[in-house]
Short mmCIF file of C-alpha atoms in Angstrom, two decimals:
data_model
loop_
_atom_site.label_atom_id
_atom_site.label_comp_id
_atom_site.label_asym_id
_atom_site.label_seq_id
_atom_site.Cartn_x
_atom_site.Cartn_y
_atom_site.Cartn_z
CA UNK B 1 45.31 27.85 -49.42
CA UNK B 2 42.63 25.46 -47.71
CA UNK B 3 43.25 24.24 -44.43
CA UNK B 4 40.70 20.80 -44.20
CA UNK B 5 44.55 19.09 -44.38
CA UNK B 6 42.32 16.90 -47.09
CA UNK B 7 44.24 15.70 -50.20
CA UNK B 8 42.57 15.82 -53.79
CA UNK B 9 42.29 12.94 -55.43
CA UNK B 10 45.20 12.31 -57.99
CA UNK B 11 46.09 9.67 -60.53
CA UNK B 12 42.46 8.10 -59.62
CA UNK B 13 43.32 7.38 -56.74
CA UNK B 14 40.96 8.29 -53.74
CA UNK B 15 42.27 10.11 -50.09
CA UNK B 16 41.04 10.43 -46.95
CA UNK B 17 40.20 13.96 -46.13
CA UNK B 18 40.48 15.08 -42.97
CA UNK B 19 37.91 17.06 -41.01
CA UNK B 20 38.23 21.15 -41.59
CA UNK B 21 39.63 23.07 -38.60
CA UNK B 22 36.65 25.55 -39.56
CA UNK B 23 34.28 23.06 -39.35
CA UNK B 24 31.50 23.74 -36.90
CA UNK B 25 31.56 20.33 -34.73
CA UNK B 26 28.20 18.34 -33.88
CA UNK B 27 26.99 18.72 -30.79
CA UNK B 28 25.20 14.95 -30.16
CA UNK B 29 21.61 16.05 -28.69
CA UNK B 30 20.54 14.55 -25.24
CA UNK B 31 19.23 11.80 -25.26
CA UNK B 32 15.58 11.89 -23.91
CA UNK B 33 14.63 10.42 -19.97
CA UNK B 34 13.70 7.15 -20.94
CA UNK B 35 14.97 4.54 -18.50
CA UNK B 36 15.11 1.05 -19.09
CA UNK B 37 12.22 -0.42 -16.40
CA UNK B 38 13.99 -3.61 -16.87
CA UNK B 39 16.73 -3.29 -15.70
CA UNK B 40 17.65 -4.12 -12.10
CA UNK B 41 18.91 -0.95 -10.93
CA UNK B 42 15.84 0.41 -12.18
CA UNK B 43 13.98 -1.66 -10.32
CA UNK B 44 16.06 -1.66 -7.19
CA UNK B 45 15.65 2.14 -7.30
CA UNK B 46 12.08 2.43 -7.86
CA UNK B 47 11.32 -0.61 -4.92
CA UNK B 48 14.45 1.39 -2.33
CA UNK B 49 11.27 4.47 -3.08
CA UNK B 50 8.38 2.46 -3.15
CA UNK B 51 9.91 1.79 0.09
CA UNK B 52 10.93 4.61 1.71
CA UNK B 53 7.26 5.81 0.27
CA UNK B 54 5.75 3.37 3.01
CA UNK B 55 8.20 4.65 5.91
CA UNK B 56 6.93 8.14 5.49
CA UNK B 57 3.72 8.15 5.77
CA UNK B 58 2.41 10.84 8.48
CA UNK B 59 6.31 11.35 9.37
CA UNK B 60 7.35 13.23 6.71
CA UNK B 61 9.37 17.07 7.98
CA UNK B 62 7.48 20.51 7.24
CA UNK B 63 9.16 21.34 4.31
CA UNK B 64 8.79 19.82 0.73
CA UNK B 65 11.87 19.44 -1.15
CA UNK B 66 13.70 17.31 1.58
CA UNK B 67 15.54 14.92 0.31
CA UNK B 68 16.11 11.30 1.12
CA UNK B 69 18.92 11.53 2.96
CA UNK B 70 16.64 12.90 5.46
CA UNK B 71 13.69 11.27 4.90
CA UNK B 72 15.26 8.02 6.57
CA UNK B 73 15.93 9.86 9.93
CA UNK B 74 11.42 9.48 9.82
CA UNK B 75 10.93 5.57 9.48
CA UNK B 76 11.16 4.59 12.87
CA UNK B 77 7.93 6.98 13.10
CA UNK B 78 6.41 5.70 10.25
CA UNK B 79 2.56 4.33 10.72
CA UNK B 80 3.18 5.61 14.67
CA UNK B 81 1.16 8.52 15.07
CA UNK B 82 -2.27 6.71 13.61
CA UNK B 83 -1.02 3.21 15.88
CA UNK B 84 -3.63 3.79 18.80
CA UNK B 85 -6.44 4.96 15.54
CA UNK B 86 -5.19 1.97 13.51
CA UNK B 87 -6.27 -0.20 17.00
CA UNK B 88 -9.17 1.02 17.23
CA UNK B 89 -10.34 0.62 13.35
CA UNK B 90 -9.39 -3.15 13.39
CA UNK B 91 -11.15 -3.95 16.94
CA UNK B 92 -14.14 -2.33 15.36
CA UNK B 93 -13.87 -3.87 12.99
CA UNK B 94 -13.47 -6.84 13.78
CA UNK B 95 -16.81 -6.29 16.01
CA UNK B 96 -14.91 -6.82 19.17
CA UNK B 97 -17.01 -7.83 22.12
CA UNK B 98 -15.76 -5.47 24.82
CA UNK B 99 -15.82 -2.59 22.56
CA UNK B 100 -18.80 -2.96 19.70
CA UNK B 101 -20.42 -0.72 22.50
CA UNK B 102 -17.90 1.82 21.26
CA UNK B 103 -18.62 2.11 17.09
CA UNK B 104 -20.41 4.98 15.80
CA UNK B 105 -18.88 7.68 17.07
CA UNK B 106 -16.03 9.81 17.45
CA UNK B 107 -16.57 10.03 21.05
CA UNK B 108 -16.87 6.25 21.01
CA UNK B 109 -13.33 6.47 19.48
CA UNK B 110 -11.92 8.34 22.46
CA UNK B 111 -13.78 6.27 24.78
CA UNK B 112 -11.94 2.82 23.68
CA UNK B 113 -8.71 4.86 23.35
CA UNK B 114 -9.27 5.85 27.17
CA UNK B 115 -10.76 1.82 28.15
CA UNK B 116 -7.57 0.51 26.34
CA UNK B 117 -4.56 3.01 27.77
CA UNK B 118 -6.61 1.98 31.10
CA UNK B 119 -6.42 -1.20 31.32
CA UNK B 120 -2.77 -2.18 29.41
CA UNK B 121 -1.43 1.19 29.20
CA UNK B 122 0.04 3.42 26.37
CA UNK B 123 1.53 -0.37 25.13
CA UNK B 124 -1.83 -1.48 24.83
CA UNK B 125 -2.76 1.36 22.05
CA UNK B 126 0.22 0.85 20.32
CA UNK B 127 -0.28 -3.46 20.45
CA UNK B 128 0.10 -4.64 17.16
CA UNK B 129 2.23 -2.63 16.38
CA UNK B 130 5.76 -3.89 15.57
CA UNK B 131 4.42 -6.03 12.81
CA UNK B 132 3.63 -3.46 11.28
CA UNK B 133 6.39 -1.59 10.93
CA UNK B 134 8.20 -4.95 9.74
CA UNK B 135 5.56 -4.97 7.17
CA UNK B 136 5.79 -1.57 5.72
CA UNK B 137 8.81 -1.40 3.61
CA UNK B 138 8.45 -4.62 1.99
CA UNK B 139 5.13 -3.98 1.33
CA UNK B 140 5.39 -0.77 -0.16
CA UNK B 141 8.87 -1.45 -2.34
CA UNK B 142 7.08 -4.69 -3.55
CA UNK B 143 4.37 -2.59 -4.25
CA UNK B 144 5.22 0.62 -5.58
CA UNK B 145 8.58 -1.58 -7.66
CA UNK B 146 5.44 -4.10 -9.45
CA UNK B 147 3.23 -1.43 -10.33
CA UNK B 148 5.64 0.16 -13.27
CA UNK B 149 6.53 -3.44 -13.72
CA UNK B 150 3.21 -3.98 -14.81
CA UNK B 151 2.97 -0.94 -16.05
CA UNK B 152 4.91 -1.18 -18.62
CA UNK B 153 3.79 -4.08 -19.94
CA UNK B 154 0.24 -3.32 -19.97
CA UNK B 155 1.07 0.37 -20.67
CA UNK B 156 4.06 0.11 -23.42
CA UNK B 157 3.29 3.39 -25.01
CA UNK B 158 1.06 6.68 -24.78
CA UNK B 159 -1.27 5.37 -26.76
CA UNK B 160 -1.75 2.08 -25.24
CA UNK B 161 -2.41 4.70 -21.70
CA UNK B 162 -6.40 3.72 -21.26
CA UNK B 163 -8.55 3.98 -17.39
CA UNK B 164 -8.95 0.47 -17.59
CA UNK B 165 -5.11 -0.68 -17.89
CA UNK B 166 -3.89 2.08 -14.96
CA UNK B 167 -6.80 0.25 -13.09
CA UNK B 168 -5.22 -3.27 -13.46
CA UNK B 169 -1.72 -1.92 -13.20
CA UNK B 170 -2.49 -1.22 -9.56
CA UNK B 171 -4.84 -4.08 -8.94
CA UNK B 172 -2.15 -6.92 -9.99
CA UNK B 173 0.27 -4.32 -8.27
CA UNK B 174 -1.38 -4.65 -4.92
CA UNK B 175 -2.39 -8.45 -5.64
CA UNK B 176 1.03 -9.16 -5.46
CA UNK B 177 2.50 -6.92 -2.19
CA UNK B 178 -0.21 -8.00 -0.44
CA UNK B 179 0.81 -12.03 -0.95
CA UNK B 180 4.42 -11.67 -0.30
CA UNK B 181 3.17 -9.78 3.17
CA UNK B 182 -0.01 -11.13 4.12
CA UNK B 183 1.43 -13.06 6.89
CA UNK B 184 2.92 -10.27 9.00
CA UNK B 185 -0.59 -8.58 8.33
CA UNK B 186 -2.48 -11.32 10.34
CA UNK B 187 0.55 -11.60 12.26
CA UNK B 188 -0.70 -7.19 12.86
CA UNK B 189 -4.27 -7.64 13.44
CA UNK B 190 -4.74 -10.52 15.65
CA UNK B 191 -1.92 -8.69 18.18
CA UNK B 192 -4.52 -5.74 18.15
CA UNK B 193 -7.63 -8.24 18.64
CA UNK B 194 -6.32 -9.03 21.83
CA UNK B 195 -7.66 -7.93 24.68
CA UNK B 196 -6.32 -9.42 27.61
CA UNK B 197 -5.31 -7.16 30.15
CA UNK B 198 -2.95 -10.86 32.34
CA UNK B 199 1.05 -10.64 31.21
CA UNK B 200 1.73 -8.81 28.06
CA UNK B 201 1.33 -10.43 24.41
CA UNK B 202 4.02 -11.31 22.44
CA UNK B 203 5.11 -11.48 18.50
CA UNK B 204 5.87 -15.32 18.90
CA UNK B 205 3.00 -16.11 21.48
CA UNK B 206 0.73 -14.90 18.92
CA UNK B 207 2.49 -16.80 16.46
CA UNK B 208 2.59 -19.91 17.92
CA UNK B 209 -0.93 -19.41 19.33
CA UNK B 210 -2.17 -18.52 15.19
CA UNK B 211 0.17 -21.85 13.90
CA UNK B 212 -1.56 -24.41 16.21
CA UNK B 213 -5.16 -23.21 15.96
CA UNK B 214 -6.84 -26.05 15.28
CA UNK B 215 -10.71 -26.71 13.92
CA UNK B 216 -13.36 -27.91 16.63
CA UNK B 217 -13.93 -30.59 17.03
CA UNK B 218 -17.19 -32.56 16.18
CA UNK B 219 -18.83 -34.86 18.66
CA UNK B 220 -20.25 -37.55 18.31
CA UNK B 221 -23.32 -36.75 19.04
CA UNK B 222 -23.37 -34.97 16.21
CA UNK B 223 -20.89 -36.87 14.04
CA UNK B 224 -23.88 -38.58 11.54
CA UNK B 225 -25.70 -34.98 11.50
CA UNK B 226 -22.20 -33.42 10.39
CA UNK B 227 -21.19 -36.35 7.68
CA UNK B 228 -23.11 -34.71 4.03
CA UNK B 229 -20.90 -31.68 5.66
CA UNK B 230 -17.73 -32.45 5.95
CA UNK B 231 -18.02 -34.22 3.12
CA UNK B 232 -18.42 -30.51 1.10
CA UNK B 233 -16.76 -28.54 3.50
CA UNK B 234 -13.11 -28.85 3.67
CA UNK B 235 -11.37 -29.27 6.68
CA UNK B 236 -9.32 -26.78 8.17
CA UNK B 237 -5.86 -27.76 8.70
CA UNK B 238 -3.66 -25.96 11.42
CA UNK B 239 -0.17 -24.51 10.31
CA UNK B 240 0.79 -22.14 7.82
CA UNK B 241 -2.62 -21.81 6.36
CA UNK B 242 -3.67 -20.51 9.50
CA UNK B 243 -1.59 -17.40 8.24
CA UNK B 244 -3.32 -16.69 5.37
CA UNK B 245 -7.05 -16.68 6.68
CA UNK B 246 -8.94 -14.26 5.06
CA UNK B 247 -6.68 -13.99 2.42
CA UNK B 248 -9.44 -14.04 -0.34
CA UNK B 249 -11.03 -11.11 0.62
CA UNK B 250 -7.76 -9.58 0.81
CA UNK B 251 -7.60 -10.42 -2.76
CA UNK B 252 -11.07 -9.25 -3.50
CA UNK B 253 -10.71 -6.12 -1.36
CA UNK B 254 -6.90 -5.13 -2.77
CA UNK B 255 -8.10 -5.36 -7.02
CA UNK B 256 -10.18 -2.45 -5.83
CA UNK B 257 -8.11 -0.30 -3.61
CA UNK B 258 -5.14 -0.71 -5.74
CA UNK B 259 -6.57 -0.62 -9.03
CA UNK B 260 -8.27 2.73 -7.52
CA UNK B 261 -5.36 4.12 -5.84
CA UNK B 262 -3.34 4.01 -9.04
CA UNK B 263 -5.93 5.03 -10.95
CA UNK B 264 -7.15 7.85 -9.29
CA UNK B 265 -3.87 9.36 -8.48
CA UNK B 266 -2.36 9.28 -12.13
CA UNK B 267 -5.51 11.36 -14.08
CA UNK B 268 -5.37 13.40 -11.09
CA UNK B 269 -1.72 14.07 -12.05
CA UNK B 270 -3.25 14.62 -15.43
CA UNK B 271 -6.33 16.80 -14.77
CA UNK B 272 -3.24 18.91 -12.52
CA UNK B 273 -1.57 19.19 -16.07
CA UNK B 274 -2.96 20.26 -18.24
CA UNK B 275 -2.82 23.67 -19.89
CA UNK B 276 -4.97 25.83 -18.53
CA UNK B 277 -3.44 24.72 -14.59
CA UNK B 278 0.42 23.06 -15.04
CA UNK B 279 1.79 27.08 -14.81
CA UNK B 280 0.58 26.59 -11.04
CA UNK B 281 1.06 23.53 -10.34
CA UNK B 282 3.65 21.89 -12.15
CA UNK B 283 7.68 22.32 -11.79
CA UNK B 284 11.02 21.82 -14.01
CA UNK B 285 12.40 18.34 -12.97
CA UNK B 286 15.63 19.35 -11.04
CA UNK B 287 17.32 15.93 -11.47
CA UNK B 288 16.85 16.34 -15.01
CA UNK B 289 15.45 19.24 -16.87
CA UNK B 290 14.90 17.90 -20.38
CA UNK B 291 12.71 15.83 -18.49
CA UNK B 292 8.82 15.76 -18.40
CA UNK B 293 7.62 18.06 -15.31
CA UNK B 294 6.98 16.85 -12.31
CA UNK B 295 4.10 18.64 -10.32
CA UNK B 296 4.42 20.74 -6.92
CA UNK B 297 4.63 19.70 -3.65
CA UNK B 298 0.54 20.78 -3.10
CA UNK B 299 -0.69 19.64 -6.26
CA UNK B 300 1.21 16.01 -5.66
CA UNK B 301 -0.57 15.92 -2.22
CA UNK B 302 -3.87 16.41 -3.19
CA UNK B 303 -3.28 14.20 -6.09
CA UNK B 304 -2.52 10.67 -3.44
CA UNK B 305 -4.95 12.36 -0.97
CA UNK B 306 -7.73 12.40 -3.70
CA UNK B 307 -6.76 8.28 -4.23
CA UNK B 308 -6.79 7.78 -1.04
CA UNK B 309 -10.37 9.02 -0.29
CA UNK B 310 -11.52 7.37 -3.17
CA UNK B 311 -9.88 3.73 -2.81
CA UNK B 312 -10.62 3.26 1.23
CA UNK B 313 -13.90 4.11 -0.17
CA UNK B 314 -14.45 1.72 -2.93
CA UNK B 315 -12.33 -0.90 -0.97
CA UNK B 316 -13.93 -0.35 2.67
CA UNK B 317 -16.98 -3.19 2.45
CA UNK B 318 -14.37 -5.86 1.89
CA UNK B 319 -12.11 -4.67 4.49
CA UNK B 320 -14.07 -5.12 7.52
CA UNK B 321 -15.04 -8.59 5.99
CA UNK B 322 -11.65 -9.00 5.93
CA UNK B 323 -11.06 -8.52 9.46
CA UNK B 324 -13.77 -10.44 10.48
CA UNK B 325 -12.03 -13.55 9.30
CA UNK B 326 -8.45 -12.38 9.69
CA UNK B 327 -9.87 -13.04 14.28
CA UNK B 328 -11.44 -16.07 13.38
CA UNK B 329 -9.60 -18.40 14.97
CA UNK B 330 -9.76 -15.53 18.21
CA UNK B 331 -13.55 -15.67 18.08
CA UNK B 332 -16.57 -18.12 18.01
CA UNK B 333 -15.83 -21.80 18.02
CA UNK B 334 -12.69 -20.77 15.58
CA UNK B 335 -13.69 -22.41 12.53
CA UNK B 336 -12.59 -21.02 9.20
CA UNK B 337 -15.36 -18.41 7.88
CA UNK B 338 -15.95 -18.14 4.37
CA UNK B 339 -16.15 -14.78 2.71
CA UNK B 340 -20.35 -15.13 2.13
CA UNK B 341 -20.97 -16.53 5.51
CA UNK B 342 -19.04 -13.46 7.21
CA UNK B 343 -21.09 -10.76 4.82
CA UNK B 344 -23.92 -12.55 6.50
CA UNK B 345 -23.27 -11.69 9.77
CA UNK B 346 -22.18 -8.63 9.37
CA UNK B 347 -25.31 -8.45 7.51
CA UNK B 348 -27.57 -9.40 10.22
CA UNK B 349 -26.18 -7.98 13.05
CA UNK B 350 -25.51 -4.00 11.72
CA UNK B 351 -27.61 -4.29 8.56
CA UNK B 352 -25.71 -2.34 5.64
CA UNK B 353 -23.49 -0.15 8.51
CA UNK B 354 -21.73 -3.52 9.64
CA UNK B 355 -19.87 -2.41 6.54
CA UNK B 356 -18.22 0.97 7.37
CA UNK B 357 -17.51 1.04 10.66
CA UNK B 358 -14.56 2.75 11.54
CA UNK B 359 -14.93 4.54 7.66
CA UNK B 360 -14.26 8.14 9.52
CA UNK B 361 -10.92 6.55 11.36
CA UNK B 362 -9.93 4.84 8.29
CA UNK B 363 -10.26 8.88 5.53
CA UNK B 364 -8.59 10.31 9.23
CA UNK B 365 -5.73 7.42 8.62
CA UNK B 366 -5.44 6.55 4.80
CA UNK B 367 -5.97 10.16 3.00
CA UNK B 368 -2.89 11.99 4.35
CA UNK B 369 -1.27 9.25 4.42
CA UNK B 370 -1.79 8.42 0.68
CA UNK B 371 -0.68 11.97 0.39
CA UNK B 372 2.45 11.59 1.39
CA UNK B 373 3.59 8.21 0.34
CA UNK B 374 2.10 9.14 -3.83
CA UNK B 375 4.54 12.82 -2.99
CA UNK B 376 7.26 10.95 -0.75
CA UNK B 377 6.63 7.99 -4.12
CA UNK B 378 7.59 10.65 -6.47
CA UNK B 379 10.26 13.10 -5.24
CA UNK B 380 12.46 9.66 -4.39
CA UNK B 381 11.99 8.51 -7.69
CA UNK B 382 12.86 12.25 -9.11
CA UNK B 383 16.16 12.02 -6.38
CA UNK B 384 17.51 8.45 -7.51
CA UNK B 385 17.06 9.19 -11.51
CA UNK B 386 14.46 7.25 -12.14
#
């Protein structure tokens, strides 16, 4: 007897057949791990992973498989460990007259930190750190989520993935993030550059100082000689525009920095996933075994650290120019410096070495920070399912 439960065709009528009881039920294959990168959920998750990556740098716990819940315990310590080094680097880059004599050696770094502690106490070593903490999360969140979105546009398929497209994706992501967070960067640098010992320099006072800075007034004796210059060079203004001092050099520096950072990280990741190395450098995705394997913790840290080394070297001269432009209102006659004028000053003062002042401190800070940042971001994406 047929157990299909179906009905045979009779008298020219076709009857609907029910499925057989002994038929094998087809199992729908698992869908591939291809999240919709244009969805709000994906944007929010990548932004959260990026923000945590920025906050967790230089303060992650020792165990590599830590969860995001544990990582959030370390957010208040973000960049705090390297805060004193960061301030000394800014003082060196901006050629603060009081600390210029210490540049050129690691012993000078220690001496500068000792003098800051002697003049302003331990607080002086962390001057500008409050603005750093305010800037970390939005900067990193915007940078990483912008990279994912721009990359999805420029590299829609694997066939479109080229080094140049990776470079542009990272560069545009860096420009996007710095545009929205640049005023906080200027405030941070000006706080760190301030060395006056009388009283405590507050965040509010430095903001008011930057906002109300005026261009130097032209005296009547020099007015006639300055007419031609005034007609060709726009007069600097006070107000919100002062919070974008050095923005042009920042954009120029961010293109190679962010571009080379993401390009180097992705390229190093490809090298570490080569068949000869994959058994030692990759591991299954714990959240989705069907997804491509992820890099082991040490391989991810290696790729991120190498990315930080390359990007810091490529963009450092422009970073020095940017620092000098950002403190332009606090030194000299207060007029707004252009990129060419600032570069000329650096060259006349120290030659080509002037463009690499503090690079050793930069390596000491950026390489481990980039390694941890990329590691936390990639693990954050896995844990958040993106």
